[in-house]
XYZ file of N, CA, C and O in Angstrom:
728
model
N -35.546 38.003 -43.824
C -36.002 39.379 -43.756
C -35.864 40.030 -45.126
O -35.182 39.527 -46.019
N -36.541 41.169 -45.257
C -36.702 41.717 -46.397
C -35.500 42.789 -46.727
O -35.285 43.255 -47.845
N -34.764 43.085 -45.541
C -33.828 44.855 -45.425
C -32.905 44.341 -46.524
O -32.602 45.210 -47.341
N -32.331 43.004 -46.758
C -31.039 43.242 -47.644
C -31.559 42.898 -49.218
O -30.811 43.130 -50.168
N -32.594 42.457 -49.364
C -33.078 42.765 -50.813
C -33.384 44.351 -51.091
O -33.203 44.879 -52.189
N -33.902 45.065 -49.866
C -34.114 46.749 -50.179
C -32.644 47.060 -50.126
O -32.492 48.169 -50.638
N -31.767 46.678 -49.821
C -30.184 47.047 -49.752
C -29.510 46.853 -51.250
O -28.697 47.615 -51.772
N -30.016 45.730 -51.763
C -29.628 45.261 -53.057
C -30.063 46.133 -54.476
O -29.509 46.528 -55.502
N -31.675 46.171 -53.731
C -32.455 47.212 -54.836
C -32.022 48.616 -54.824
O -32.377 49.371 -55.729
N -31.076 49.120 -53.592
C -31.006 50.102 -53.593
C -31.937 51.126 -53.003
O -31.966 52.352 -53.102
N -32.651 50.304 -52.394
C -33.906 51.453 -51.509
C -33.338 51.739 -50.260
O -33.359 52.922 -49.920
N -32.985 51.164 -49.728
C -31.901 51.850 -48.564
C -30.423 51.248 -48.714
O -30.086 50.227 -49.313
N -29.523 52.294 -47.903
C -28.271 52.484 -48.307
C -27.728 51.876 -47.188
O -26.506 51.734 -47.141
N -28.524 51.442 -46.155
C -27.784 50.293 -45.154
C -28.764 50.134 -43.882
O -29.689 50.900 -43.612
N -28.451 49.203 -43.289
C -29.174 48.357 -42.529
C -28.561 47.856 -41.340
O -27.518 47.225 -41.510
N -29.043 48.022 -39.996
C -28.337 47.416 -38.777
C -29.310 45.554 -38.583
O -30.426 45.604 -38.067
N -28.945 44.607 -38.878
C -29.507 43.552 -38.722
C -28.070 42.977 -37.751
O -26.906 43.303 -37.519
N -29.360 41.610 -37.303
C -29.006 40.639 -36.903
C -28.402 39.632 -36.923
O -28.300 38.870 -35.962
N -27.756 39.423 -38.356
C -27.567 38.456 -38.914
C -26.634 39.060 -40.492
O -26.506 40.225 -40.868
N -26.159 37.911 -41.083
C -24.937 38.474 -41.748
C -26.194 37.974 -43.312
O -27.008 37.066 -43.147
N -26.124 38.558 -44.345
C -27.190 38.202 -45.585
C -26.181 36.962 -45.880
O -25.014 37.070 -45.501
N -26.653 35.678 -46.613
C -25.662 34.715 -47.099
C -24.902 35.049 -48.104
O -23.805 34.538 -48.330
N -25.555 36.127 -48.924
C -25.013 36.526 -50.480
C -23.700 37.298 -50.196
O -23.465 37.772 -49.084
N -22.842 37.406 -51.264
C -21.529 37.849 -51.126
C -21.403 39.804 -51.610
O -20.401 40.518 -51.648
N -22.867 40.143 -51.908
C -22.826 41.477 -52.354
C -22.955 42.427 -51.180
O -23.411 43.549 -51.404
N -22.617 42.105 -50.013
C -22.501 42.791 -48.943
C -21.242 42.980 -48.034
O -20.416 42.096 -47.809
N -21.202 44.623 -47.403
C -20.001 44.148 -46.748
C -20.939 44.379 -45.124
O -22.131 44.678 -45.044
N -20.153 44.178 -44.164
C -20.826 43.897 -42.820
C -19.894 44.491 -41.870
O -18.685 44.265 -41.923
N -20.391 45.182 -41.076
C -19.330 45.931 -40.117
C -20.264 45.783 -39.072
O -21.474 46.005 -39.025
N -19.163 45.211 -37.948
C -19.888 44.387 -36.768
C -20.280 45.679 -35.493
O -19.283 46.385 -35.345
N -21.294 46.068 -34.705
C -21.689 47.311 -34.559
C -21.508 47.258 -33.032
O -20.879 48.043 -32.322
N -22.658 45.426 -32.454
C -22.935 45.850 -30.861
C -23.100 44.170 -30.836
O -23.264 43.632 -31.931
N -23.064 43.356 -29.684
C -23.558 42.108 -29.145
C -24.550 42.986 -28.045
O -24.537 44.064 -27.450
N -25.665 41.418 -28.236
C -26.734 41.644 -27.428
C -27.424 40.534 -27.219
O -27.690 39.903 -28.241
N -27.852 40.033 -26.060
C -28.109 39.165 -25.329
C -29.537 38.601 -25.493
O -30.434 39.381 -25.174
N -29.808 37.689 -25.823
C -30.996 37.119 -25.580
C -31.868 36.926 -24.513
O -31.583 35.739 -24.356
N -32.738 37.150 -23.616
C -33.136 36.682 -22.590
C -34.542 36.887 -22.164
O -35.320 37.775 -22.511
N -34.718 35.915 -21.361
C -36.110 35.794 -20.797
C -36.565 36.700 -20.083
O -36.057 36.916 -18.983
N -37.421 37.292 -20.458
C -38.305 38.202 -19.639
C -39.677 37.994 -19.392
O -40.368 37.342 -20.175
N -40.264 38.661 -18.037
C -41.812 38.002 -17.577
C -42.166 39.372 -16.748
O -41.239 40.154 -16.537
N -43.103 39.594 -16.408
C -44.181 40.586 -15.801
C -43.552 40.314 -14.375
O -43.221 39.147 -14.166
N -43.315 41.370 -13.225
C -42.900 41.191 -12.136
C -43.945 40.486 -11.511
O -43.622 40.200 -10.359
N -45.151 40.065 -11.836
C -46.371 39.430 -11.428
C -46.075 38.244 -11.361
O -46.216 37.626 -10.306
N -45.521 37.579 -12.667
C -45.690 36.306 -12.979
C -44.952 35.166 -11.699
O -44.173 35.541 -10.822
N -45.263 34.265 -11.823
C -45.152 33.452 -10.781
C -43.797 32.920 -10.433
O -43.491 32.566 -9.294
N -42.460 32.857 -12.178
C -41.458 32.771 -12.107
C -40.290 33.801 -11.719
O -39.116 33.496 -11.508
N -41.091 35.619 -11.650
C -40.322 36.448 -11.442
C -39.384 36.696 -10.440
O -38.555 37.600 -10.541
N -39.494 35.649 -9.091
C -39.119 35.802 -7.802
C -38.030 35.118 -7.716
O -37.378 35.392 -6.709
N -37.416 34.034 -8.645
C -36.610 33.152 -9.250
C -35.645 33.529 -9.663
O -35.618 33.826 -10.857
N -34.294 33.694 -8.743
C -33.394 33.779 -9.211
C -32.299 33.314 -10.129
O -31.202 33.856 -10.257
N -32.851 31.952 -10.920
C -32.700 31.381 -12.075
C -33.706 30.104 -12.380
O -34.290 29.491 -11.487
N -33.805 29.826 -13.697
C -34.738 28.542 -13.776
C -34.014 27.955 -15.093
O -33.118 28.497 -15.739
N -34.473 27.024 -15.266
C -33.874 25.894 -16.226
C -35.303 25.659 -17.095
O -36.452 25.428 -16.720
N -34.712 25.821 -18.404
C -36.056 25.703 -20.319
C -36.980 24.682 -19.258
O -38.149 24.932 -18.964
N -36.305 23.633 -18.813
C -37.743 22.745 -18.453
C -38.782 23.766 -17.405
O -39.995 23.604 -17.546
N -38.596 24.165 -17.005
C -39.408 25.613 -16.202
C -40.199 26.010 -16.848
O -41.278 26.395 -16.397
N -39.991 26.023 -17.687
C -41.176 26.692 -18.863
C -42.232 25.580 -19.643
O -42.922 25.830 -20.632
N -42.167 24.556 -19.057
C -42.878 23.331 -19.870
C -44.644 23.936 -19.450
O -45.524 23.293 -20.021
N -44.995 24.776 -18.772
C -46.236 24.753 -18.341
C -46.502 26.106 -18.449
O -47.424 26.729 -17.922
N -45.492 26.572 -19.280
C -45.842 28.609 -19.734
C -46.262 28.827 -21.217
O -45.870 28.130 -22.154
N -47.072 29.838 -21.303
C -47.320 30.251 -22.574
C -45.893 31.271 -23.152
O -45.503 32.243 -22.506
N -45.348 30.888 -24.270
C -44.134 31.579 -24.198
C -44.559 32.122 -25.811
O -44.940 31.403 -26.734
N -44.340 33.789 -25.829
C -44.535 34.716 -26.904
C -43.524 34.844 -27.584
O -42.534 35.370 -27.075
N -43.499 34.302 -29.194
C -42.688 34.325 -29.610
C -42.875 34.894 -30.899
O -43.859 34.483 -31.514
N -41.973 35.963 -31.590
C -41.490 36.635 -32.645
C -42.426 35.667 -33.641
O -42.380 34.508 -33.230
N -43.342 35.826 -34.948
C -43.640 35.594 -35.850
C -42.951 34.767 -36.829
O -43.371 33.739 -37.360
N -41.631 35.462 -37.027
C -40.639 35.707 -38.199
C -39.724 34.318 -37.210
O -39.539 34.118 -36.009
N -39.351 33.618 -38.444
C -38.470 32.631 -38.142
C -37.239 33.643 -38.118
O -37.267 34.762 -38.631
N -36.067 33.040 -37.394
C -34.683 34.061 -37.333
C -33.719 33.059 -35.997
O -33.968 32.353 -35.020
N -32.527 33.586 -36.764
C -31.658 32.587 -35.501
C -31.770 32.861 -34.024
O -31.246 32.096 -33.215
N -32.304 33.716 -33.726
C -32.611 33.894 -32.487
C -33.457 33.215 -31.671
O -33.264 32.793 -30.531
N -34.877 33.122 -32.711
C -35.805 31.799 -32.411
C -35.909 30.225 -32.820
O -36.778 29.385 -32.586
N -34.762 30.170 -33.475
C -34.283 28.959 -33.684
C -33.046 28.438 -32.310
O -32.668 27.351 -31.871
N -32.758 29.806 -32.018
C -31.947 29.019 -30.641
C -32.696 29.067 -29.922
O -32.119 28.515 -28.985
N -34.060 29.430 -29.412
C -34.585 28.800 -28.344
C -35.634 27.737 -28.534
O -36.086 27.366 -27.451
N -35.993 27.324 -29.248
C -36.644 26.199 -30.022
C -35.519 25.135 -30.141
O -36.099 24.110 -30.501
N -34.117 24.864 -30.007
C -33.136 23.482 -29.856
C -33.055 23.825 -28.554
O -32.744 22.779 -27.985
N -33.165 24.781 -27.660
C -33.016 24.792 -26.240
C -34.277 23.586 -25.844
O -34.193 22.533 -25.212
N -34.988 23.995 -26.255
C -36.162 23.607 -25.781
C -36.207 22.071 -25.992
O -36.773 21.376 -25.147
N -35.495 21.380 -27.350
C -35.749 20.717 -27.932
C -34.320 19.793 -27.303
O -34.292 18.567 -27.187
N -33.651 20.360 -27.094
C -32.050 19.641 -26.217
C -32.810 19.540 -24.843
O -32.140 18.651 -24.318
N -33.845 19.897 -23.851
C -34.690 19.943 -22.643
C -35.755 18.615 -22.607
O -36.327 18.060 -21.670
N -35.748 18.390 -23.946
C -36.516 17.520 -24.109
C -38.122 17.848 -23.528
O -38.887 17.002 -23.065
N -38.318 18.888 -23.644
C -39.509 19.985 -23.309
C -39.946 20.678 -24.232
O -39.393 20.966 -25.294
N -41.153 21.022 -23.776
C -42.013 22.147 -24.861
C -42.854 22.723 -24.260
O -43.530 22.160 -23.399
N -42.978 23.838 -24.549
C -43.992 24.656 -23.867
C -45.078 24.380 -23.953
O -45.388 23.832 -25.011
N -46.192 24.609 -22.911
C -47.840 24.319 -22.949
C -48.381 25.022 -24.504
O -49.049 24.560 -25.429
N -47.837 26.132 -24.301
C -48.592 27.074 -25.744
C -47.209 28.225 -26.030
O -46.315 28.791 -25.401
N -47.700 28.113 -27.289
C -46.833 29.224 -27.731
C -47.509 30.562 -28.433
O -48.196 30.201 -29.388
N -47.523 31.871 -28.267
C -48.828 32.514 -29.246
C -47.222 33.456 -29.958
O -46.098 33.541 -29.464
N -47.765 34.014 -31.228
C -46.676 33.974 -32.290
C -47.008 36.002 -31.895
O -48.135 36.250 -31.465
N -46.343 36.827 -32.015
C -46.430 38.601 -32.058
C -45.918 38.459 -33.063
O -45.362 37.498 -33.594
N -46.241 40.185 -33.558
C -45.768 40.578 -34.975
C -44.124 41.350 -34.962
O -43.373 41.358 -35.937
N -43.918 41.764 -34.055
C -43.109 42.444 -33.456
C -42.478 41.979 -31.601
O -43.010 41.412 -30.647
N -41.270 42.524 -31.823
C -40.452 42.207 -30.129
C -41.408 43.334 -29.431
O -42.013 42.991 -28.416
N -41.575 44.693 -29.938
C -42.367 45.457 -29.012
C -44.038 44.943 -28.651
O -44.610 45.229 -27.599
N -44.639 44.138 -29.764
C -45.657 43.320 -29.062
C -45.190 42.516 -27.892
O -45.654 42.666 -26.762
N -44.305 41.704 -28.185
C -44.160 40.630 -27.229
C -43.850 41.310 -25.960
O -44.463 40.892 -24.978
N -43.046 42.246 -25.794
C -42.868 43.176 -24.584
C -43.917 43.336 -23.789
O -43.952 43.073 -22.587
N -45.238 43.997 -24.798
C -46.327 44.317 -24.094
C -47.192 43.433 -23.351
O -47.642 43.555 -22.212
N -47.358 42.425 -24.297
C -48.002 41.116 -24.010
C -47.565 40.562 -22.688
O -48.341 40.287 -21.773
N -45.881 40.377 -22.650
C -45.242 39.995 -21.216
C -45.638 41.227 -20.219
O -46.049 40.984 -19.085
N -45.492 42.575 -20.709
C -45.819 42.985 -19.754
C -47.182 43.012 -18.662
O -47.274 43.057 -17.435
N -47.904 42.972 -19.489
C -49.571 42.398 -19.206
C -49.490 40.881 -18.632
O -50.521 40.393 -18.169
N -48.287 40.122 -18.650
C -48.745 39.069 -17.803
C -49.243 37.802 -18.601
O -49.412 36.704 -18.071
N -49.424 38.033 -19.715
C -50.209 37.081 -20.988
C -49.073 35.799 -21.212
O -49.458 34.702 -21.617
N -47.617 36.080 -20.896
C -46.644 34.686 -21.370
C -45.816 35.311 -20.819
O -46.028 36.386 -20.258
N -44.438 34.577 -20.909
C -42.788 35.024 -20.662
C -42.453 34.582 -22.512
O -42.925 33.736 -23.272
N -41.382 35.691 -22.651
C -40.913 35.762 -24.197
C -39.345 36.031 -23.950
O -38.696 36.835 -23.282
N -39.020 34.832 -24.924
C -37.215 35.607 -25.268
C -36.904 36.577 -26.412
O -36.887 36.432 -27.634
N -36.636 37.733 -25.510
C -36.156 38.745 -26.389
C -34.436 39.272 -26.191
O -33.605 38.944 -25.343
N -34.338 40.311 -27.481
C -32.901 40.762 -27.196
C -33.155 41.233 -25.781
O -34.343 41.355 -25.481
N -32.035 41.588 -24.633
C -31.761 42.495 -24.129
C -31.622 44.448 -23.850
O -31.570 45.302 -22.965
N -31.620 44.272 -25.218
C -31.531 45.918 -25.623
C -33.145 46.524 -26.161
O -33.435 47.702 -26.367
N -34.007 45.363 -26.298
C -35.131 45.423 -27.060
C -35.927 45.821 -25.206
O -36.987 46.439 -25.306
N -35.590 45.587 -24.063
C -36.529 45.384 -22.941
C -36.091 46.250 -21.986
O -36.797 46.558 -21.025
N -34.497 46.862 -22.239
C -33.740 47.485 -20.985
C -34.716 48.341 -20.488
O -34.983 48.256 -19.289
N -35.630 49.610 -21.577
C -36.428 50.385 -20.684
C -37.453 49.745 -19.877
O -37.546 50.216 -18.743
N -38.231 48.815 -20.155
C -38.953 48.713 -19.512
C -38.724 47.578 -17.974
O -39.450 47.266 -17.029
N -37.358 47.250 -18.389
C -37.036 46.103 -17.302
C -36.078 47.395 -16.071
O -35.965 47.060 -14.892
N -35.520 48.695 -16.518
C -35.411 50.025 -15.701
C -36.555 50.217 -14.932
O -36.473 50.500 -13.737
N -37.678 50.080 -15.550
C -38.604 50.742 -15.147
C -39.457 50.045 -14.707
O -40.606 50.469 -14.582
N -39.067 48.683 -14.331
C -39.377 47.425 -13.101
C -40.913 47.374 -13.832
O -41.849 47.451 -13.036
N -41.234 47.261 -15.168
C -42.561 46.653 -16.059
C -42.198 45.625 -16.628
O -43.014 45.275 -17.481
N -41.304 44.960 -16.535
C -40.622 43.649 -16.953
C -39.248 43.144 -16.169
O -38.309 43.939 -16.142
N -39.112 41.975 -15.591
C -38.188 41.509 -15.106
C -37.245 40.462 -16.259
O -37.702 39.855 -17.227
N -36.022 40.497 -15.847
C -35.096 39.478 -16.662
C -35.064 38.079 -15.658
O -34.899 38.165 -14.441
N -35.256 36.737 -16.409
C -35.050 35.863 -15.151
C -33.894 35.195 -16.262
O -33.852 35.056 -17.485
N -33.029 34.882 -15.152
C -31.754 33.854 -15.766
C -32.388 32.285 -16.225
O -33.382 31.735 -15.751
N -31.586 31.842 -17.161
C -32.333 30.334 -17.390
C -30.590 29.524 -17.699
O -29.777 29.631 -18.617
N -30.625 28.604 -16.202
C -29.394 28.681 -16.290
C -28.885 27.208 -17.527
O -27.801 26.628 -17.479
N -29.739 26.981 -18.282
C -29.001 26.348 -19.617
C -29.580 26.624 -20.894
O -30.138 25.931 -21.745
N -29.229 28.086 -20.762
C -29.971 28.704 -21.930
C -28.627 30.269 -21.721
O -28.420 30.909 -20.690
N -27.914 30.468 -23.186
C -27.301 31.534 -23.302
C -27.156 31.704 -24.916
O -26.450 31.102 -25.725
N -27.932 32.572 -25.040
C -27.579 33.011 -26.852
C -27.272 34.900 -27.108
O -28.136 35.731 -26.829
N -26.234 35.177 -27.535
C -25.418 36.130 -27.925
C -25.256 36.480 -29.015
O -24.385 35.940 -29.697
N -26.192 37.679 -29.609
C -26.139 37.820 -31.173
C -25.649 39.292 -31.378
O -25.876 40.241 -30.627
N -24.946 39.293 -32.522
C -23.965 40.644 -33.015
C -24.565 41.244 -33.768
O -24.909 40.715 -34.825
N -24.851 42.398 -33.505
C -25.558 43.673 -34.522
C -24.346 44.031 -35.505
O -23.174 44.309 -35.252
N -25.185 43.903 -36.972
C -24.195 44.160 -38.098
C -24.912 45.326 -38.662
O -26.128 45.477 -38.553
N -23.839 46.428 -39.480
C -24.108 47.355 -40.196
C -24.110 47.136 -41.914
O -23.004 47.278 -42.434
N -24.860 46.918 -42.516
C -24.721 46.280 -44.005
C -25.150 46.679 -44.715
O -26.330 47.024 -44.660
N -24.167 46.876 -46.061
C -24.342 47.582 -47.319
C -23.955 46.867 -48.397
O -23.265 45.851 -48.480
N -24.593 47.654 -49.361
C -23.729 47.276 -50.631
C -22.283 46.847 -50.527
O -21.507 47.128 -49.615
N -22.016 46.037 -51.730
C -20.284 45.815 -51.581
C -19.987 46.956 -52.697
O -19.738 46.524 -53.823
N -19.986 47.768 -52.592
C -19.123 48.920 -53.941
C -18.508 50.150 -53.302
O -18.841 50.696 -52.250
N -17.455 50.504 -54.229
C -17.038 51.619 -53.769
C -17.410 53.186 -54.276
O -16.650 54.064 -54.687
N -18.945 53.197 -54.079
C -20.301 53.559 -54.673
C -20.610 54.305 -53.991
O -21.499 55.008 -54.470
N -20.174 54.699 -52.500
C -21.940 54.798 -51.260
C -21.464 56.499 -51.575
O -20.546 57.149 -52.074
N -22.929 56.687 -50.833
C -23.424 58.141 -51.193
C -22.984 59.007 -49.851
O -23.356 58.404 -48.844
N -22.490 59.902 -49.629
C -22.276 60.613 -48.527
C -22.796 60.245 -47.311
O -22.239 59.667 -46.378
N -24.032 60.679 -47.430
C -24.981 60.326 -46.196
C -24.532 59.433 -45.645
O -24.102 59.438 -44.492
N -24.584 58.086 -46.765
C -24.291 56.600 -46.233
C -22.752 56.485 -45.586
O -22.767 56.270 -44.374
N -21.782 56.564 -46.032
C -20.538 56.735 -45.742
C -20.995 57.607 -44.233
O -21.087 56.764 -43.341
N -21.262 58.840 -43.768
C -21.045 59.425 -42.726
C -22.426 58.589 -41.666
O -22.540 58.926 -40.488
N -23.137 57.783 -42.131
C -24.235 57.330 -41.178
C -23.208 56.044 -40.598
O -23.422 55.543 -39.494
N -22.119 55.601 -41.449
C -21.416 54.274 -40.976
C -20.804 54.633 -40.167
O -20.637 53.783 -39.293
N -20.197 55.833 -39.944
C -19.479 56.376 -39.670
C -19.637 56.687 -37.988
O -18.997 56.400 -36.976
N -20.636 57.299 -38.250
C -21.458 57.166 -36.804
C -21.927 55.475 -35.881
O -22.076 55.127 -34.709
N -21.992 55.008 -36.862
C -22.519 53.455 -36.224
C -21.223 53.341 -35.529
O -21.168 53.136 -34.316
N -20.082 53.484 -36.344
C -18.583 52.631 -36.204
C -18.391 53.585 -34.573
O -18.138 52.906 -33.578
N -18.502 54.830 -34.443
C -18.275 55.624 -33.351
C -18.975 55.235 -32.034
O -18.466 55.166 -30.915
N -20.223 54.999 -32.394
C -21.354 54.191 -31.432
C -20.154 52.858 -31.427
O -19.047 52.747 -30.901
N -20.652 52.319 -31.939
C -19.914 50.633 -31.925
C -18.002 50.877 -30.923
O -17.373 49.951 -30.411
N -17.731 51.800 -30.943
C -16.457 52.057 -30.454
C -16.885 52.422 -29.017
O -16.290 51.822 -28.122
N -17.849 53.334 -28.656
C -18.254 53.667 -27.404
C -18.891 52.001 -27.135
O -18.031 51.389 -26.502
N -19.661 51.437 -27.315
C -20.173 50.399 -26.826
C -19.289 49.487 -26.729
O -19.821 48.704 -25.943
N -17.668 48.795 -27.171
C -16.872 48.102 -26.601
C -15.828 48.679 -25.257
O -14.956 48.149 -24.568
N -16.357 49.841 -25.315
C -15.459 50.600 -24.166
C -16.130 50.685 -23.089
O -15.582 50.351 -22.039
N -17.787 51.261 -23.087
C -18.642 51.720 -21.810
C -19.446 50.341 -21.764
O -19.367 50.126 -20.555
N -19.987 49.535 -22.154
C -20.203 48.095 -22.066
C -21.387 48.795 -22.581
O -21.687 49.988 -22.529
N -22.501 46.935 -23.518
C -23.406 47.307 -23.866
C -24.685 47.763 -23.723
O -25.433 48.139 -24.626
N -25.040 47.687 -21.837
C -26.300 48.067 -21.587
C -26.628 49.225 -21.518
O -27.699 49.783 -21.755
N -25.336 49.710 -21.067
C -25.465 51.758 -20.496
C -26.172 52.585 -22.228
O -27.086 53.375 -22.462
N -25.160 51.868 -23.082
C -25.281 52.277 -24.254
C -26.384 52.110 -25.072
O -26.826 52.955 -25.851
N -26.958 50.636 -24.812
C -28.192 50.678 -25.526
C -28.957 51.263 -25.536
O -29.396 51.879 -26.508
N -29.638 51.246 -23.692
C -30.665 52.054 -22.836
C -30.384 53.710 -23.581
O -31.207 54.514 -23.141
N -29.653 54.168 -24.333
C -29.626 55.292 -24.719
C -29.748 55.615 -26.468
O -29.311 56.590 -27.080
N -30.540 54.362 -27.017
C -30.979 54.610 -28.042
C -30.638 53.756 -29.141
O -31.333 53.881 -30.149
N -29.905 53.089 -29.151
C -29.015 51.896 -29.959
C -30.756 51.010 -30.612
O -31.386 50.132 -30.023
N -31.123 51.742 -32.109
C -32.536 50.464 -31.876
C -31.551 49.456 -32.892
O -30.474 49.543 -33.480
N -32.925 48.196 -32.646
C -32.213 47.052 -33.281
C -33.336 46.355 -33.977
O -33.120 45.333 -34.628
């Protein structure tokens, strides 16, 4: 991704990602975990399924994120430990494409959890369990490493860290569903 070179350049003063940058000019303050999971159109044929197994999906079109990222690298060795592969895969530019796309019925897509809560509230997307499939990724807050930051920045962490304190206490779905983007 591009956010921690704009972090480096100094075009923004911090960043909630997915993932920790490899470089050592960052510090990282761990914010929220959030769940990976399969979601499909209450239409679709697997929605009634109270769990299914990656080989389940050998005959689905499954929508997947553009952007290589560990998230889609863990379901690509799922797939690949299944000794399975999906019929088709079509690539979105965005998780809120893929949302839509599932919602329309077009594939089932693994997305975060926090990326679908409204619309899986609002019974336009269902979650189906896949019971050998579990990936758990930690929202990080990341900045510069200096003892540099600009007000704003300092009191915007500040707020993350407060969020991030309510979300190990009230658990993470109540909290997301109320604005947490990622």
């Amino acid at each position: 991704t591009r956010l921690p070179e704009e972090i480096k350049q100094r075009h923004l003063d911090c960043a909630i990602l997915s993932f920790l940058p490899p470089e050592n000019d960052f510090e990282s303050t761990p914010v929220a975990r959030d769940e990976l999971v399969l979601i499909a159109s209450p239409q679709h044929r697997l929605a009634s399924q109270s769990r299914i197994w990656i080989r389940d999906l050998s005959s689905e079109l499954v929508i997947a994120h553009q952007t290589t990222s560990p998230s889609r690298d863990k379901v690509t060795e799922a797939f690949r430990r299944s000794h399975t592969a999906p019929t088709a895969t079509k690539e979105a530019a965005s998780i809120e494409e893929i949302t839509r796309l599932v919602a329309a019925n077009v594939g089932v897509g693994f997305v975060p959890l926090s990326c679908a809560q409204e619309e899986v509230e609002r019974r336009e997307l269902v979650v189906i369990p896949v019971e050998d499939f579990h990936h758990e990724r930690r929202l990080w807050a990341v900045r510069r490493r200096t003892n540099a930051h600009s007000r704003a920045a300092q009191a915007f962490l500040q707020v993350i860290m407060k969020m991030a304190e309510k979300l190990s206490q009230g658990g993470l779905q109540s909290h997301l569903a109320q604005g947490v983007e990622t």
